Amino acid sequence: FCFYTNDHEIYFWDLEQYPPRKVYGFPSLDDLERLKYIRKNKKPLAWELINTDIAGRDYQLRAIRAVMEAMEKQRRKFLLVMATGTGKTRVCVGLVSALMRAGWAVRVLFLVDRIALRDQALDAFKEYLPDEPRWPRQGETAISRDGRIYVSTYPSMLNMIRDEKEKLGPHFFDLIVVDESHRSIYNTYQEILQYFNTIVLGLTATPTDVIDHNTFALF
């Protein structure tokens, strides 16, 4: 891993993986060890089976496979446009399941814009990936460092980025999923995606293409 800086901006170059990109801080030792572990142990995604008990419809399988194929080509941003009721959350859980089994992701963040959607997502991950540690657990307020699946609203995650006490490093997650990505991840909340150095997947049924809310340009 290579870092270079002029004392104002920091760039991170994951050699043989991705081109250099601007980051907002250095990784912790734990982050570097996790990134090294992923690089050493990840398996080809073309060989990884998709759990059809989670997402078994033909279009769901094709969506997951399309993202995994593009990840192997070193793409880092994705947008899945799926109509309401077609199982976007299940597609997301199916993708996360495959990526974790193949060793491509250790920590995943699922971003939502309402508490009700957060609870629905937590229930879905609990149902289909019951053995993966989730955050938040009931009654838990402080961020857990030993989770695998994190579900948060935009304001909560933005506060964790800005709060020096709770602050998460920019290399903490291996994948961020942005639910209803046409709605809230612009302006102030776009800071979340700018801060974290990771692969990003947007989910939406109704993408927008207006100047300051262009879902396609964002992903």
mmCIF file of C-alpha atoms in Angstrom:
data_model
loop_
_atom_site.group_PDB
_atom_site.id
_atom_site.type_symbol
_atom_site.label_atom_id
_atom_site.label_comp_id
_atom_site.label_asym_id
_atom_site.label_seq_id
_atom_site.Cartn_x
_atom_site.Cartn_y
_atom_site.Cartn_z
ATOM 1 C CA PHE A 1 0.000 0.000 0.000
ATOM 2 C CA CYS A 2 1.375 3.395 -0.997
ATOM 3 C CA PHE A 3 0.496 6.802 0.449
ATOM 4 C CA TYR A 4 1.693 10.168 -0.737
ATOM 5 C CA THR A 5 0.888 13.628 0.573
ATOM 6 C CA ASN A 6 1.845 17.298 0.259
ATOM 7 C CA ASP A 7 0.769 17.855 3.895
ATOM 8 C CA HIS A 8 -2.633 19.139 2.724
ATOM 9 C CA GLU A 9 -4.048 16.205 0.738
ATOM 10 C CA ILE A 10 -3.452 12.471 1.105
ATOM 11 C CA TYR A 11 -3.596 9.959 -1.734
ATOM 12 C CA PHE A 12 -3.841 6.197 -1.280
ATOM 13 C CA TRP A 13 -2.605 3.788 -3.941
ATOM 14 C CA ASP A 14 -3.654 0.173 -3.514
ATOM 15 C CA LEU A 15 -0.944 -1.266 -5.746
ATOM 16 C CA GLU A 16 -2.145 -3.739 -8.403
ATOM 17 C CA GLN A 17 -5.757 -3.141 -7.313
ATOM 18 C CA TYR A 18 -6.974 0.407 -7.931
ATOM 19 C CA PRO A 19 -5.461 3.690 -9.157
ATOM 20 C CA PRO A 20 -4.463 6.355 -6.589
ATOM 21 C CA ARG A 21 -7.341 8.280 -5.033
ATOM 22 C CA LYS A 22 -7.713 11.065 -2.513
ATOM 23 C CA VAL A 23 -8.508 9.933 1.031
ATOM 24 C CA TYR A 24 -9.357 11.775 4.236
ATOM 25 C CA GLY A 25 -6.935 10.102 6.602
ATOM 26 C CA PHE A 26 -4.532 7.231 7.080
ATOM 27 C CA PRO A 27 -5.811 3.764 7.941
ATOM 28 C CA SER A 28 -5.339 2.286 11.393
ATOM 29 C CA LEU A 29 -3.145 -0.773 11.840
ATOM 30 C CA ASP A 30 -6.324 -2.900 12.085
ATOM 31 C CA ASP A 31 -7.588 -1.433 8.798
ATOM 32 C CA LEU A 32 -4.301 -2.184 7.028
ATOM 33 C CA GLU A 33 -4.275 -5.731 8.359
ATOM 34 C CA ARG A 34 -7.860 -6.223 7.148
ATOM 35 C CA LEU A 35 -7.061 -4.829 3.689
ATOM 36 C CA LYS A 36 -4.019 -7.082 3.465
ATOM 37 C CA TYR A 37 -6.089 -10.089 4.582
ATOM 38 C CA ILE A 38 -8.720 -9.373 1.923
ATOM 39 C CA ARG A 39 -6.122 -9.007 -0.808
ATOM 40 C CA LYS A 40 -4.425 -12.267 0.153
ATOM 41 C CA ASN A 41 -7.506 -14.417 0.709
ATOM 42 C CA LYS A 42 -10.267 -13.226 -1.619
ATOM 43 C CA LYS A 43 -11.493 -15.754 -4.177
ATOM 44 C CA PRO A 44 -12.573 -15.138 -7.791
ATOM 45 C CA LEU A 45 -16.165 -13.928 -7.763
ATOM 46 C CA ALA A 46 -16.937 -15.740 -11.006
ATOM 47 C CA TRP A 47 -16.749 -18.997 -9.043
ATOM 48 C CA GLU A 48 -18.828 -17.820 -6.108
ATOM 49 C CA LEU A 49 -22.364 -19.193 -5.930
ATOM 50 C CA ILE A 50 -25.273 -16.912 -5.057
ATOM 51 C CA ASN A 51 -27.610 -18.066 -2.292
ATOM 52 C CA THR A 52 -30.925 -18.466 -4.115
ATOM 53 C CA ASP A 53 -32.778 -18.751 -0.789
ATOM 54 C CA ILE A 54 -31.976 -15.064 -0.332
ATOM 55 C CA ALA A 55 -32.344 -13.788 -3.901
ATOM 56 C CA GLY A 56 -33.467 -16.457 -6.334
ATOM 57 C CA ARG A 57 -35.387 -14.678 -9.069
ATOM 58 C CA ASP A 58 -33.665 -14.545 -12.435
ATOM 59 C CA TYR A 59 -33.342 -10.745 -12.552
ATOM 60 C CA GLN A 60 -32.045 -10.703 -8.964
ATOM 61 C CA LEU A 61 -29.338 -13.218 -9.820
ATOM 62 C CA ARG A 62 -28.372 -11.241 -12.931
ATOM 63 C CA ALA A 63 -28.144 -8.015 -10.934
ATOM 64 C CA ILE A 64 -25.859 -9.577 -8.305
ATOM 65 C CA ARG A 65 -23.723 -11.277 -10.946
ATOM 66 C CA ALA A 66 -23.363 -8.024 -12.927
ATOM 67 C CA VAL A 67 -22.031 -6.192 -9.856
ATOM 68 C CA MET A 68 -19.607 -9.003 -8.994
ATOM 69 C CA GLU A 69 -18.283 -9.182 -12.563
ATOM 70 C CA ALA A 70 -17.671 -5.434 -12.571
ATOM 71 C CA MET A 71 -15.947 -5.613 -9.176
ATOM 72 C CA GLU A 72 -13.471 -8.093 -10.622
ATOM 73 C CA LYS A 73 -12.741 -5.503 -13.327
ATOM 74 C CA GLN A 74 -11.811 -3.062 -10.512
ATOM 75 C CA ARG A 75 -14.941 -0.925 -10.701
ATOM 76 C CA ARG A 76 -15.749 0.820 -7.417
ATOM 77 C CA LYS A 77 -19.164 2.474 -7.957
ATOM 78 C CA PHE A 78 -22.423 0.818 -8.938
ATOM 79 C CA LEU A 79 -26.092 1.734 -9.292
ATOM 80 C CA LEU A 80 -28.903 -0.821 -9.349
ATOM 81 C CA VAL A 81 -32.210 0.583 -10.623
ATOM 82 C CA MET A 82 -35.004 -1.810 -9.633
ATOM 83 C CA ALA A 83 -38.738 -1.187 -9.470
ATOM 84 C CA THR A 84 -40.460 -1.003 -6.095
ATOM 85 C CA GLY A 85 -41.403 -4.471 -4.860
ATOM 86 C CA THR A 86 -38.739 -6.343 -6.835
ATOM 87 C CA GLY A 87 -36.583 -7.095 -3.791
ATOM 88 C CA LYS A 88 -33.770 -4.524 -3.689
ATOM 89 C CA THR A 89 -32.961 -5.364 -0.075
ATOM 90 C CA ARG A 90 -32.813 -9.087 -0.808
ATOM 91 C CA VAL A 91 -30.518 -8.433 -3.759
ATOM 92 C CA CYS A 92 -28.284 -6.426 -1.429
ATOM 93 C CA VAL A 93 -28.242 -9.173 1.222
ATOM 94 C CA GLY A 94 -27.536 -11.799 -1.461
ATOM 95 C CA LEU A 95 -24.623 -9.738 -2.764
ATOM 96 C CA VAL A 96 -23.216 -9.165 0.738
ATOM 97 C CA SER A 97 -23.502 -12.884 1.464
ATOM 98 C CA ALA A 98 -21.518 -13.773 -1.672
ATOM 99 C CA LEU A 99 -18.867 -11.083 -1.058
ATOM 100 C CA MET A 100 -18.319 -12.188 2.531
ATOM 101 C CA ARG A 101 -18.020 -15.858 1.608
ATOM 102 C CA ALA A 102 -15.572 -15.004 -1.173
ATOM 103 C CA GLY A 103 -13.508 -12.866 1.192
ATOM 104 C CA TRP A 104 -14.082 -9.551 -0.604
ATOM 105 C CA ALA A 105 -15.804 -7.809 2.325
ATOM 106 C CA VAL A 106 -15.413 -7.963 6.084
ATOM 107 C CA ARG A 107 -17.426 -4.870 7.090
ATOM 108 C CA VAL A 108 -20.468 -3.541 5.227
ATOM 109 C CA LEU A 109 -22.483 -0.365 5.836
ATOM 110 C CA PHE A 110 -26.140 -0.134 4.753
ATOM 111 C CA LEU A 111 -27.301 3.514 4.687
ATOM 112 C CA VAL A 112 -30.973 4.505 4.929
ATOM 113 C CA ASP A 113 -32.811 7.787 5.399
ATOM 114 C CA ARG A 114 -35.405 6.721 7.981
ATOM 115 C CA ILE A 115 -35.435 4.758 11.243
ATOM 116 C CA ALA A 116 -38.205 2.488 9.911
ATOM 117 C CA LEU A 117 -36.035 1.483 6.925
ATOM 118 C CA ARG A 118 -33.101 0.883 9.252
ATOM 119 C CA ASP A 119 -35.167 -1.557 11.309
ATOM 120 C CA GLN A 120 -36.426 -3.324 8.162
ATOM 121 C CA ALA A 121 -32.863 -3.753 6.892
ATOM 122 C CA LEU A 122 -31.658 -5.077 10.251
ATOM 123 C CA ASP A 123 -34.509 -7.614 10.223
ATOM 124 C CA ALA A 124 -33.591 -8.725 6.681
ATOM 125 C CA PHE A 125 -29.931 -9.242 7.554
ATOM 126 C CA LYS A 126 -30.934 -11.051 10.752
ATOM 127 C CA GLU A 127 -33.223 -13.386 8.799
ATOM 128 C CA TYR A 128 -30.862 -14.268 5.955
ATOM 129 C CA LEU A 129 -27.416 -13.820 7.574
ATOM 130 C CA PRO A 130 -28.138 -14.668 11.224
ATOM 131 C CA ASP A 131 -24.524 -15.536 12.084
ATOM 132 C CA GLU A 132 -23.034 -12.182 11.021
ATOM 133 C CA PRO A 133 -22.666 -9.670 13.895
ATOM 134 C CA ARG A 134 -24.897 -6.638 13.304
ATOM 135 C CA TRP A 135 -24.924 -3.072 14.591
ATOM 136 C CA PRO A 136 -26.825 -1.530 16.203
ATOM 137 C CA ARG A 137 -28.055 -4.137 18.619
ATOM 138 C CA GLN A 138 -31.014 -3.322 20.825
ATOM 139 C CA GLY A 139 -30.175 -0.630 23.358
ATOM 140 C CA GLU A 140 -26.734 -0.011 21.864
ATOM 141 C CA THR A 141 -25.720 3.573 21.189
ATOM 142 C CA ALA A 142 -21.908 3.628 20.857
ATOM 143 C CA ILE A 143 -20.533 2.215 17.627
ATOM 144 C CA SER A 144 -19.236 -1.346 17.876
ATOM 145 C CA ARG A 145 -15.846 -2.068 16.305
ATOM 146 C CA ASP A 146 -16.380 -5.815 16.025
ATOM 147 C CA GLY A 147 -19.475 -5.885 13.810
ATOM 148 C CA ARG A 148 -19.697 -7.143 10.258
ATOM 149 C CA ILE A 149 -22.955 -5.544 9.106
ATOM 150 C CA TYR A 150 -23.753 -1.951 10.073
ATOM 151 C CA VAL A 151 -27.090 -0.279 9.344
ATOM 152 C CA SER A 152 -27.376 3.458 9.902
ATOM 153 C CA THR A 153 -29.350 6.531 8.952
ATOM 154 C CA TYR A 154 -27.482 9.315 7.144
ATOM 155 C CA PRO A 155 -27.540 11.750 10.118
ATOM 156 C CA SER A 156 -26.235 9.120 12.549
ATOM 157 C CA MET A 157 -23.327 8.147 10.308
ATOM 158 C CA LEU A 158 -22.476 11.770 9.547
ATOM 159 C CA ASN A 159 -22.315 12.472 13.287
ATOM 160 C CA MET A 160 -19.944 9.517 13.754
ATOM 161 C CA ILE A 161 -17.662 10.887 11.048
ATOM 162 C CA ARG A 162 -17.579 14.326 12.644
ATOM 163 C CA ASP A 163 -17.442 13.234 16.295
ATOM 164 C CA GLU A 164 -13.792 12.873 17.335
ATOM 165 C CA LYS A 165 -14.751 10.519 20.169
ATOM 166 C CA GLU A 166 -16.830 8.120 18.063
ATOM 167 C CA LYS A 167 -14.955 8.783 14.833
ATOM 168 C CA LEU A 168 -14.618 5.949 12.346
ATOM 169 C CA GLY A 169 -11.582 5.904 10.090
ATOM 170 C CA PRO A 170 -12.068 6.439 6.334
ATOM 171 C CA HIS A 171 -10.984 2.845 5.642
ATOM 172 C CA PHE A 172 -13.386 1.211 8.133
ATOM 173 C CA PHE A 173 -15.829 -0.303 5.587
ATOM 174 C CA ASP A 174 -15.275 -2.550 2.568
ATOM 175 C CA LEU A 175 -18.675 -1.824 0.985
ATOM 176 C CA ILE A 176 -21.314 0.863 1.459
ATOM 177 C CA VAL A 177 -24.854 0.292 0.180
ATOM 178 C CA VAL A 178 -26.981 3.440 -0.231
ATOM 179 C CA ASP A 179 -30.671 2.585 -0.115
ATOM 180 C CA GLU A 180 -33.124 4.910 -1.899
ATOM 181 C CA SER A 181 -30.069 6.647 -3.314
ATOM 182 C CA HIS A 182 -32.117 9.126 -5.388
ATOM 183 C CA ARG A 183 -33.351 10.871 -2.243
ATOM 184 C CA SER A 184 -30.896 11.923 0.406
ATOM 185 C CA ILE A 185 -27.244 11.277 -0.426
ATOM 186 C CA TYR A 186 -26.672 14.682 -1.994
ATOM 187 C CA ASN A 187 -25.465 17.987 -0.545
ATOM 188 C CA THR A 188 -24.509 17.571 3.143
ATOM 189 C CA TYR A 189 -24.872 13.792 3.277
ATOM 190 C CA GLN A 190 -22.640 13.302 0.254
ATOM 191 C CA GLU A 191 -19.827 13.933 2.739
ATOM 192 C CA ILE A 192 -20.299 10.322 3.898
ATOM 193 C CA LEU A 193 -19.396 8.871 0.493
ATOM 194 C CA GLN A 194 -16.561 11.343 0.048
ATOM 195 C CA TYR A 195 -15.107 10.447 3.429
ATOM 196 C CA PHE A 196 -15.117 6.650 3.267
ATOM 197 C CA ASN A 197 -12.602 4.996 0.957
ATOM 198 C CA THR A 198 -14.597 2.004 -0.217
ATOM 199 C CA ILE A 199 -16.767 0.373 -2.881
ATOM 200 C CA VAL A 200 -20.234 1.968 -3.126
ATOM 201 C CA LEU A 201 -23.524 0.505 -4.376
ATOM 202 C CA GLY A 202 -26.624 2.663 -4.864
ATOM 203 C CA LEU A 203 -30.129 1.163 -4.817
ATOM 204 C CA THR A 204 -33.148 3.009 -6.196
ATOM 205 C CA ALA A 205 -36.381 2.617 -8.104
ATOM 206 C CA THR A 206 -36.497 6.208 -9.318
ATOM 207 C CA PRO A 207 -33.097 7.707 -10.174
ATOM 208 C CA THR A 208 -32.946 11.446 -10.879
ATOM 209 C CA ASP A 209 -30.824 13.342 -13.378
ATOM 210 C CA VAL A 210 -31.234 16.978 -12.349
ATOM 211 C CA ILE A 211 -28.056 19.029 -11.988
ATOM 212 C CA ASP A 212 -27.529 18.917 -8.223
ATOM 213 C CA HIS A 213 -29.334 15.594 -7.673
ATOM 214 C CA ASN A 214 -27.952 13.406 -10.458
ATOM 215 C CA THR A 215 -28.047 9.799 -9.248
ATOM 216 C CA PHE A 216 -26.207 8.535 -12.334
ATOM 217 C CA ALA A 217 -23.347 11.015 -11.974
ATOM 218 C CA LEU A 218 -22.974 10.197 -8.267
ATOM 219 C CA PHE A 219 -22.525 6.483 -8.882
#
